[in-house]
mmCIF file with all atom_site columns, C-alpha atoms and ligand atoms in Angstrom:
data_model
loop_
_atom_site.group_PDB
_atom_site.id
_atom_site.type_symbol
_atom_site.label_atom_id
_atom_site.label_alt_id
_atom_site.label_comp_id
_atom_site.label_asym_id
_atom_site.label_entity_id
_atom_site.label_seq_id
_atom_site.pdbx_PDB_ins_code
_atom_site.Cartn_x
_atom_site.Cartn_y
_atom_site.Cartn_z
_atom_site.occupancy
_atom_site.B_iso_or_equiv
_atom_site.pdbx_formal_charge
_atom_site.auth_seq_id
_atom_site.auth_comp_id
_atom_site.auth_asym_id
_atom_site.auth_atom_id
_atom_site.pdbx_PDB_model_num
ATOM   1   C CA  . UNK A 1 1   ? 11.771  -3.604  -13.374 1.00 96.00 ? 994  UNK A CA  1
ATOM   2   C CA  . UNK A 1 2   ? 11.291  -1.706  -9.956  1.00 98.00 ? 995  UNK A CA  1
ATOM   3   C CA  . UNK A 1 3   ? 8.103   -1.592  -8.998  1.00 98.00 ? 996  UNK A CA  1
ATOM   4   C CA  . UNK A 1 4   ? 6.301   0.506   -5.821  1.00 98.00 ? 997  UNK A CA  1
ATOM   5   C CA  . UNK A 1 5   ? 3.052   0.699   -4.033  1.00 98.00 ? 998  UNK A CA  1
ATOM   6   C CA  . UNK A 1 6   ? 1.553   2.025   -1.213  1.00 98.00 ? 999  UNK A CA  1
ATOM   7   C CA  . UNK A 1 7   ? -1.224  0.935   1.436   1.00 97.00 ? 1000 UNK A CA  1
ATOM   8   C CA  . UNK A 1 8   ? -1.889  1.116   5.194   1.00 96.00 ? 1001 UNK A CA  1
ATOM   9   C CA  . UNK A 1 9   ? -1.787  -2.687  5.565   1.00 97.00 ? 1002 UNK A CA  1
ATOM   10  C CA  . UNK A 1 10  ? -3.824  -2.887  8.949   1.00 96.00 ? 1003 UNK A CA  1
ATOM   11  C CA  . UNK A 1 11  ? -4.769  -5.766  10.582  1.00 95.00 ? 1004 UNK A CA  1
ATOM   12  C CA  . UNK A 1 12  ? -2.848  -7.811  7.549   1.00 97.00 ? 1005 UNK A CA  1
ATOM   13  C CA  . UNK A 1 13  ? -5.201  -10.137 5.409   1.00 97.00 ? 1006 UNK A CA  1
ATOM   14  C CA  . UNK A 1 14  ? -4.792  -12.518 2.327   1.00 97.00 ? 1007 UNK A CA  1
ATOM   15  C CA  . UNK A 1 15  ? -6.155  -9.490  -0.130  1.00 97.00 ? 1008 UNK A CA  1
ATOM   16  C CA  . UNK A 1 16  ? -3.453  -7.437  0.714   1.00 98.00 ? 1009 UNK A CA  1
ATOM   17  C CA  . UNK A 1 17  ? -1.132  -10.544 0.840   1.00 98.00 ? 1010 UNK A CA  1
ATOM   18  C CA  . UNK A 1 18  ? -2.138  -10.610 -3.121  1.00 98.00 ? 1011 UNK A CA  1
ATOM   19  C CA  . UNK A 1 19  ? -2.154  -7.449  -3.941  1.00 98.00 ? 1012 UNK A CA  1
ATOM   20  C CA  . UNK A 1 20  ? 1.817   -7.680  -2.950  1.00 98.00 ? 1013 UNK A CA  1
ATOM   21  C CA  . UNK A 1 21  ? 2.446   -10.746 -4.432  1.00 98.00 ? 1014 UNK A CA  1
ATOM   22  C CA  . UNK A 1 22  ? 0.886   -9.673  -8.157  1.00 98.00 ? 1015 UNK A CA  1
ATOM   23  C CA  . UNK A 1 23  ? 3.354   -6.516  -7.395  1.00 98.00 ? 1016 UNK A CA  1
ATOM   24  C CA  . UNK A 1 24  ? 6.054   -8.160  -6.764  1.00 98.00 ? 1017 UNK A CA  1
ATOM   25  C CA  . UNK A 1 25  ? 5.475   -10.515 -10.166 1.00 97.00 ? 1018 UNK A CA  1
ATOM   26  C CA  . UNK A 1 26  ? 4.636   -7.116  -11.977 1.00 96.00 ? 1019 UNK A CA  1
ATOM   27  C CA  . UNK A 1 27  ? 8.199   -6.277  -11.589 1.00 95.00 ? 1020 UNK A CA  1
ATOM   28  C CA  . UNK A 1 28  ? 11.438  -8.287  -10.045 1.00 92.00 ? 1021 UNK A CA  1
ATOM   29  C CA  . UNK A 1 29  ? 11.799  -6.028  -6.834  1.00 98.00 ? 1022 UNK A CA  1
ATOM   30  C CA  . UNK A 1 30  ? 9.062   -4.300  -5.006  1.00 98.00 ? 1023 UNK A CA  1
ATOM   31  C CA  . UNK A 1 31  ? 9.467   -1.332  -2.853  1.00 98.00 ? 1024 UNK A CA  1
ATOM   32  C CA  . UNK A 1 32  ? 6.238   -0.650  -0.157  1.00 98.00 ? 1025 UNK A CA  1
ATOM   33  C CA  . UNK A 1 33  ? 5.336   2.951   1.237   1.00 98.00 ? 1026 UNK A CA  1
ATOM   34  C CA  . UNK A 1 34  ? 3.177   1.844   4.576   1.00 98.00 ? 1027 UNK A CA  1
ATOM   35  C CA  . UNK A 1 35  ? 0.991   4.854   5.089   1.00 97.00 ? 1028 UNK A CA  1
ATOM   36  C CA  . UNK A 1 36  ? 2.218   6.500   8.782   1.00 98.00 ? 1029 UNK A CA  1
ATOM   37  C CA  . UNK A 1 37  ? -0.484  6.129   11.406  1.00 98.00 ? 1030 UNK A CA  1
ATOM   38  C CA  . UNK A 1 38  ? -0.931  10.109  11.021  1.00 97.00 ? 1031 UNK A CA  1
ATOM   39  C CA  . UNK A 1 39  ? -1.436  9.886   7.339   1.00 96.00 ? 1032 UNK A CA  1
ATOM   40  C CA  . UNK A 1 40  ? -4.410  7.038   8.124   1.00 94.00 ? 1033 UNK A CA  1
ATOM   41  C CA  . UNK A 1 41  ? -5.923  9.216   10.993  1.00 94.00 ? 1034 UNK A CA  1
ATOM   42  C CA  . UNK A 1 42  ? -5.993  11.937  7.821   1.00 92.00 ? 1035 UNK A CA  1
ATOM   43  C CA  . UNK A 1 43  ? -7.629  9.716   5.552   1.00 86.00 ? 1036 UNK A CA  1
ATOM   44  C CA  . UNK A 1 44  ? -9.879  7.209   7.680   1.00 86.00 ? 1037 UNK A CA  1
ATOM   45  C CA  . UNK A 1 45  ? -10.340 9.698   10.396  1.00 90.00 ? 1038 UNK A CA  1
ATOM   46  C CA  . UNK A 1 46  ? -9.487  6.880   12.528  1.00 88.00 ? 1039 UNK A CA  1
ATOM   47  C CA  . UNK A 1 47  ? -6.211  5.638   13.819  1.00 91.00 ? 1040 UNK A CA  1
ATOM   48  C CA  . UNK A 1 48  ? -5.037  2.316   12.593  1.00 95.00 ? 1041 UNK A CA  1
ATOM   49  C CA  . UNK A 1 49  ? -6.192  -1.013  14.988  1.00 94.00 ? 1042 UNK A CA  1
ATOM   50  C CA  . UNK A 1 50  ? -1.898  -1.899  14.455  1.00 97.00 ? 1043 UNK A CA  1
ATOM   51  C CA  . UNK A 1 51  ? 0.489   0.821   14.596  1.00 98.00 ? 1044 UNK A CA  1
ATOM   52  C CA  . UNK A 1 52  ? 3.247   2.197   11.349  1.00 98.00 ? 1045 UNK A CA  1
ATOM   53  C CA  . UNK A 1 53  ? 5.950   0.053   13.339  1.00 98.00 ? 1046 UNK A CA  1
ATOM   54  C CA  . UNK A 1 54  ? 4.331   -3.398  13.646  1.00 98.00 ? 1047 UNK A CA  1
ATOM   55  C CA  . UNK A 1 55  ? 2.707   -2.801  10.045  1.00 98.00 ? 1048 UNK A CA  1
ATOM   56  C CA  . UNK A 1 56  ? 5.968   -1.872  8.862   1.00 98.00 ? 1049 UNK A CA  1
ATOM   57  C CA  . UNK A 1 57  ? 7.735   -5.092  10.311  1.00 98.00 ? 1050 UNK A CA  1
ATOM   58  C CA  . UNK A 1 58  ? 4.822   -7.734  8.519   1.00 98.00 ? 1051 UNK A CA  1
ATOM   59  C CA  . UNK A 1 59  ? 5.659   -6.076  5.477   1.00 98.00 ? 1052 UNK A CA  1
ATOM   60  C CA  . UNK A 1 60  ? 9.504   -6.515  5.991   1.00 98.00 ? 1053 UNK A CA  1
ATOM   61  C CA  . UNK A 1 61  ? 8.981   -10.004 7.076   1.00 98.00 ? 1054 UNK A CA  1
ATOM   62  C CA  . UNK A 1 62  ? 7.483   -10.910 3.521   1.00 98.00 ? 1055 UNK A CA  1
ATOM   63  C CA  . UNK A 1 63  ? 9.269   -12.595 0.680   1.00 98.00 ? 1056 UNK A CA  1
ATOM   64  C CA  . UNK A 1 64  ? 7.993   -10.772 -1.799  1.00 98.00 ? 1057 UNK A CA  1
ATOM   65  C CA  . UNK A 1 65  ? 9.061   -7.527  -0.668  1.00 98.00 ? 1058 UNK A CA  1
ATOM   66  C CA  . UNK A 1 66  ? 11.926  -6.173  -1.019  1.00 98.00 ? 1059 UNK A CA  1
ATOM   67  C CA  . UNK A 1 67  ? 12.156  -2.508  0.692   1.00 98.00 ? 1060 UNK A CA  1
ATOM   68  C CA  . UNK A 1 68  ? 9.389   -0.678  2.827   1.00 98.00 ? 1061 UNK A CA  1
ATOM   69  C CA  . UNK A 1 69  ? 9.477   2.624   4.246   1.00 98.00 ? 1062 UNK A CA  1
ATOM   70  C CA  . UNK A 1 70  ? 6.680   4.554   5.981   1.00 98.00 ? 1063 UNK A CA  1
ATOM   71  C CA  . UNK A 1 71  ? 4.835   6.973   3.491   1.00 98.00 ? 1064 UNK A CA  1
ATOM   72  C CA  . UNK A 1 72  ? 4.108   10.680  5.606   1.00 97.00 ? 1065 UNK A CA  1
ATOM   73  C CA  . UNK A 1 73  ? 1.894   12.104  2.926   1.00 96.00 ? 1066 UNK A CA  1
ATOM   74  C CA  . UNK A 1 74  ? -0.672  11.527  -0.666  1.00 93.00 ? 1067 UNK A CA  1
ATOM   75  C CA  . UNK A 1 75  ? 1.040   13.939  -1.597  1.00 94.00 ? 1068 UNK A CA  1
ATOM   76  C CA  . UNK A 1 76  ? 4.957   13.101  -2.199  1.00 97.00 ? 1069 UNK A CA  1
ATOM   77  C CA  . UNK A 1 77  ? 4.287   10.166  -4.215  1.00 97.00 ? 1070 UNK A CA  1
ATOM   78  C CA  . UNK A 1 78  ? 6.344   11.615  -7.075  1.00 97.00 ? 1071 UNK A CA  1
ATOM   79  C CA  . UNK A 1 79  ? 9.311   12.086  -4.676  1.00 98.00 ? 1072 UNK A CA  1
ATOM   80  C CA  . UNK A 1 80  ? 8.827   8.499   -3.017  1.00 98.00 ? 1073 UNK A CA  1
ATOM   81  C CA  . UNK A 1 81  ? 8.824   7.168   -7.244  1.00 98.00 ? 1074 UNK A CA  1
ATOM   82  C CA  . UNK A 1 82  ? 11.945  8.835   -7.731  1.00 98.00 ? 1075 UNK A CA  1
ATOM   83  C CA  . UNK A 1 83  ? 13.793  8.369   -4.424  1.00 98.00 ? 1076 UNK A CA  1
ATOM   84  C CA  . UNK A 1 84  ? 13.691  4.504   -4.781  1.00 98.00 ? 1077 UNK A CA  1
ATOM   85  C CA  . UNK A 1 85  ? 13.705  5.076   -8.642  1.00 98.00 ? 1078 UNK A CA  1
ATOM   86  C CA  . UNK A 1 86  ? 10.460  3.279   -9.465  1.00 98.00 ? 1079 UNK A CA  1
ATOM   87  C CA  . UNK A 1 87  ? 9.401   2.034   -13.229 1.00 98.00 ? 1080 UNK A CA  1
ATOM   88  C CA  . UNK A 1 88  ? 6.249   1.319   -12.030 1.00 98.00 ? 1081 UNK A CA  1
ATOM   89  C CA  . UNK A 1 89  ? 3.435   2.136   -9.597  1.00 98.00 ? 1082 UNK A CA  1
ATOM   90  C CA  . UNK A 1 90  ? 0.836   -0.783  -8.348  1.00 98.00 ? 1083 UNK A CA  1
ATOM   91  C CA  . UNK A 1 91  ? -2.137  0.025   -6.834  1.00 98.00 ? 1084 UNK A CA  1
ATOM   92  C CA  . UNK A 1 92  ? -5.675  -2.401  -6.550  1.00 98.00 ? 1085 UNK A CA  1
ATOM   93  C CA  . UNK A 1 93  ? -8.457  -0.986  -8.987  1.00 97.00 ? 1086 UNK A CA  1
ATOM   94  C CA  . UNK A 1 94  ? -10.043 0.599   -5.698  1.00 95.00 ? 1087 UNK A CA  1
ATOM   95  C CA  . UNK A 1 95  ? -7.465  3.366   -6.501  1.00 95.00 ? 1088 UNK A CA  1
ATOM   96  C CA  . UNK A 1 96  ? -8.548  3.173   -10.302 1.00 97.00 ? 1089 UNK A CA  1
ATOM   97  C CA  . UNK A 1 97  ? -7.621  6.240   -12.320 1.00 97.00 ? 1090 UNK A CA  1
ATOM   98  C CA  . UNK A 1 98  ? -6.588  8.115   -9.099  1.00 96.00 ? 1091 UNK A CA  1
ATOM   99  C CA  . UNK A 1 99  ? -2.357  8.055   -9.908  1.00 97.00 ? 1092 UNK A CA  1
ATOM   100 C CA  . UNK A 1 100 ? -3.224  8.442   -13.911 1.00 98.00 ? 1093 UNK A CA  1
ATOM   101 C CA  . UNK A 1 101 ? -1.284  12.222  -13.506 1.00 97.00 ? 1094 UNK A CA  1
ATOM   102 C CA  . UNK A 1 102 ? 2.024   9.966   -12.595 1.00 98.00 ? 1095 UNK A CA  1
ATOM   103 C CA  . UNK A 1 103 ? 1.954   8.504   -15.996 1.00 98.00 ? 1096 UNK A CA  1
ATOM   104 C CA  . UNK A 1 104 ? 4.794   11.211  -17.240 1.00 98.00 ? 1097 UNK A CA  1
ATOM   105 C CA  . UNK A 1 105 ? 7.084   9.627   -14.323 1.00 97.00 ? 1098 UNK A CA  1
ATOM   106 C CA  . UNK A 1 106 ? 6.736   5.699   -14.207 1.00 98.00 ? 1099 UNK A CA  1
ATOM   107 C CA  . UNK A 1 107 ? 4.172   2.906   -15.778 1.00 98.00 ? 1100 UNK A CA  1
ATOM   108 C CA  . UNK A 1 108 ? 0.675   2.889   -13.696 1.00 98.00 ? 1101 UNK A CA  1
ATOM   109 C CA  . UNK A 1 109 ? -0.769  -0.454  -12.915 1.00 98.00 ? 1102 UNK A CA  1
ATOM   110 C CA  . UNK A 1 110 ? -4.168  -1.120  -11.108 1.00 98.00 ? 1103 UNK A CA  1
ATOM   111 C CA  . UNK A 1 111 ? -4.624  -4.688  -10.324 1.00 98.00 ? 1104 UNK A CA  1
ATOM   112 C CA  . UNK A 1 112 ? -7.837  -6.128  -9.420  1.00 98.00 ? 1105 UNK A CA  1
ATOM   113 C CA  . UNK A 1 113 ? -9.352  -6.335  -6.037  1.00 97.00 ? 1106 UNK A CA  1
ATOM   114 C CA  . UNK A 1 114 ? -9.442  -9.537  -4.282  1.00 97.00 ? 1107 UNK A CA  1
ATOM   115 C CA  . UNK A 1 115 ? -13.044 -9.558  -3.337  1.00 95.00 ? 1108 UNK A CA  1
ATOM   116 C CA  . UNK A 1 116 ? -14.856 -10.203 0.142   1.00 90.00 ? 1109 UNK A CA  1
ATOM   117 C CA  . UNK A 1 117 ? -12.434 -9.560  2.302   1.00 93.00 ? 1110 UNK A CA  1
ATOM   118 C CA  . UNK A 1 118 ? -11.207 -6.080  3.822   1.00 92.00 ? 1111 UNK A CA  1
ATOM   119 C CA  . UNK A 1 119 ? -9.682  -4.374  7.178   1.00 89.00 ? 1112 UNK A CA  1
ATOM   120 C CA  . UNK A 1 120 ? -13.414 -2.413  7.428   1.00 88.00 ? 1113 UNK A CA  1
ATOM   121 C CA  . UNK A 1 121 ? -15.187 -6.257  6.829   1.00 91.00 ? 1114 UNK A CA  1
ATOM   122 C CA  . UNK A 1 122 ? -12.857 -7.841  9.827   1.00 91.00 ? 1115 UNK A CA  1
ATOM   123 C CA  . UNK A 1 123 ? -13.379 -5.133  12.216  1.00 89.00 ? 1116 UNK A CA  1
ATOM   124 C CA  . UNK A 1 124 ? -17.344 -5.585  11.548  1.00 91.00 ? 1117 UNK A CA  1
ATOM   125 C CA  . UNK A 1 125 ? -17.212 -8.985  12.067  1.00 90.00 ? 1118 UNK A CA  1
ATOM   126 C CA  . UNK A 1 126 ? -15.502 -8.731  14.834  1.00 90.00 ? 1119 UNK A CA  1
ATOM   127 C CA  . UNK A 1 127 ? -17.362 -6.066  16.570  1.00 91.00 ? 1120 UNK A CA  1
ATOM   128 C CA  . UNK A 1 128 ? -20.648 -8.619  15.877  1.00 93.00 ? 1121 UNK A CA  1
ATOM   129 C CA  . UNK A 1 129 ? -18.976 -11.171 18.102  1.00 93.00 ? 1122 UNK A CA  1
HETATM 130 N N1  . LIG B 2 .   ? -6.331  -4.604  -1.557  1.00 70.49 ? 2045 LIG B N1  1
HETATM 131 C C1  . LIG B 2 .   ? -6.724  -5.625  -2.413  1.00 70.49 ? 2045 LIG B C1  1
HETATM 132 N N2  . LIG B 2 .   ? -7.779  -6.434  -2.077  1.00 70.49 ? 2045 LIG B N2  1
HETATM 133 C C2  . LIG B 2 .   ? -8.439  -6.247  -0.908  1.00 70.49 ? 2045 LIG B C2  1
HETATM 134 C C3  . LIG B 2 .   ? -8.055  -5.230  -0.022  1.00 70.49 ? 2045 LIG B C3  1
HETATM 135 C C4  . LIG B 2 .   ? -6.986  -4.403  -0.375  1.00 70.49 ? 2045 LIG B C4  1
HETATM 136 O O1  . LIG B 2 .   ? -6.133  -5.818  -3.495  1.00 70.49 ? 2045 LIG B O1  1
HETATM 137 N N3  . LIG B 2 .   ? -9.482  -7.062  -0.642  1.00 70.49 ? 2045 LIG B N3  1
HETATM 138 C C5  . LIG B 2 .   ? -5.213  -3.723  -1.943  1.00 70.49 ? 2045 LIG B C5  1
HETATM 139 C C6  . LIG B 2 .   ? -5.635  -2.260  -2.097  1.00 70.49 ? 2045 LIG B C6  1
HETATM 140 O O2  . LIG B 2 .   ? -6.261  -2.055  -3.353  1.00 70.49 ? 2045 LIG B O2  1
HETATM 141 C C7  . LIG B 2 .   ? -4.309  -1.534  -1.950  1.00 70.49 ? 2045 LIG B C7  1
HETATM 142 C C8  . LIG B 2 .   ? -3.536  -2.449  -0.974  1.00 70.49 ? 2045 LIG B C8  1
HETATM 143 O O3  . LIG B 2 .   ? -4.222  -3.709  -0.950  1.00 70.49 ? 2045 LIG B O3  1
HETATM 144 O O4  . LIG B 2 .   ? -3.628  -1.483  -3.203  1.00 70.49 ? 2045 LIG B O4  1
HETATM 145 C C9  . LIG B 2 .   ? -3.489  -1.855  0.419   1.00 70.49 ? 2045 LIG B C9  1
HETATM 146 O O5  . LIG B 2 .   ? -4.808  -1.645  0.860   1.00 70.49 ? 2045 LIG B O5  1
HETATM 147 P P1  . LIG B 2 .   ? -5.110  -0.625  2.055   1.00 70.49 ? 2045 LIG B P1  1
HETATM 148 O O6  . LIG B 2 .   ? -4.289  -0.975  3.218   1.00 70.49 ? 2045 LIG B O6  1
HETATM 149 O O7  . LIG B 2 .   ? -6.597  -0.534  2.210   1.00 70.49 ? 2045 LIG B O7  1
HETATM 150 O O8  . LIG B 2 .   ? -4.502  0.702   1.455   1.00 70.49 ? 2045 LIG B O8  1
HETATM 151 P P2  . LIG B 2 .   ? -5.122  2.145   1.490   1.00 70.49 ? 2045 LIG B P2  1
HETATM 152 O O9  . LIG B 2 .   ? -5.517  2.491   2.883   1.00 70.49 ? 2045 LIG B O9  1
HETATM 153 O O10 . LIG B 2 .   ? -6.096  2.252   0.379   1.00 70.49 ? 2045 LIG B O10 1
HETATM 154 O O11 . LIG B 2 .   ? -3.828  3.054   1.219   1.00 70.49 ? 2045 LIG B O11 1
HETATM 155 O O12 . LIG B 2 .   ? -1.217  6.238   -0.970  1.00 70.49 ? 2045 LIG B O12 1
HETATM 156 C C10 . LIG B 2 .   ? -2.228  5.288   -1.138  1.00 70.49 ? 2045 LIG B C10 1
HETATM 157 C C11 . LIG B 2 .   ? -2.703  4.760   0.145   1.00 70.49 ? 2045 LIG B C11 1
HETATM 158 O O13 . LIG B 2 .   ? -1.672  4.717   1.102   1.00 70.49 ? 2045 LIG B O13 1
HETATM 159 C C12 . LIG B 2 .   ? -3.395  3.417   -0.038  1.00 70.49 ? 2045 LIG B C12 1
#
């Protein structure tokens, strides 16, 4: 099974590490969409700390992914499950119920949060240093 998610991936921690790896077990091969450093400035209002190209290259360099490209918009999801002919979508449970309408195109899996940790909780901390 072919499975695909999507994310921003910044400043690359051990939730998102799991999030990937669960994916990847979900399925067989796992296809990433790393949200374009536009796309993040349009949904966080903020630009990403690391930019779509070194994001993009962590991702690559894991071994439980198999393909990433760089998702341009929410919106084309549909073409992004068909282009790399996805059976199912994987996103964490903070997405819960948010990709039900893609049910008619591929399975829709939300997989638990790993808690305490986040890209917004390592900035903070940082920032307190
Ligand atoms: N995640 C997780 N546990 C955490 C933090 C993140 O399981 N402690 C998961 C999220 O649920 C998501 C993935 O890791 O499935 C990527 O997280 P983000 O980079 O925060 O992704 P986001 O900005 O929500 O982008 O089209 C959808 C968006 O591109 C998702």
């Amino acid at each position: 099974m072919r499975i695909i998610t999507f994310g921003t991936f910044d400043m690359f921690h051990v939730g998102h590490l799991r999030l990937l790896e669960r994916a990847r077990r979900a399925g067989g091969h796992l296809t990433v969409g790393v949200s374009s450093d536009q796309l993040n400035y349009t949904k966080k209002g903020r630009n990403p700390i690391c930019n779509e190209v070194d994001r993009c290259r962590i991702i690559k360099a894991l071994a439980c992914v198999d393909e990433v490209f760089v998702e341009e918009s929410l919106e084309l999801k549909r073409e992004y499950i068909r282009r790399y002919q996805a059976d199912a979508l994987v996103m964490g449970d903070d997405w819960q119920g948010k990709f039900d309408d893609l049910a008619d195109l591929c399975q829709v899996i939300y997989l638990p949060r790993t808690p305490s940790i986040s890209t917004t909780a390592l900035i903070e901390v940082v920032q307190s240093m």
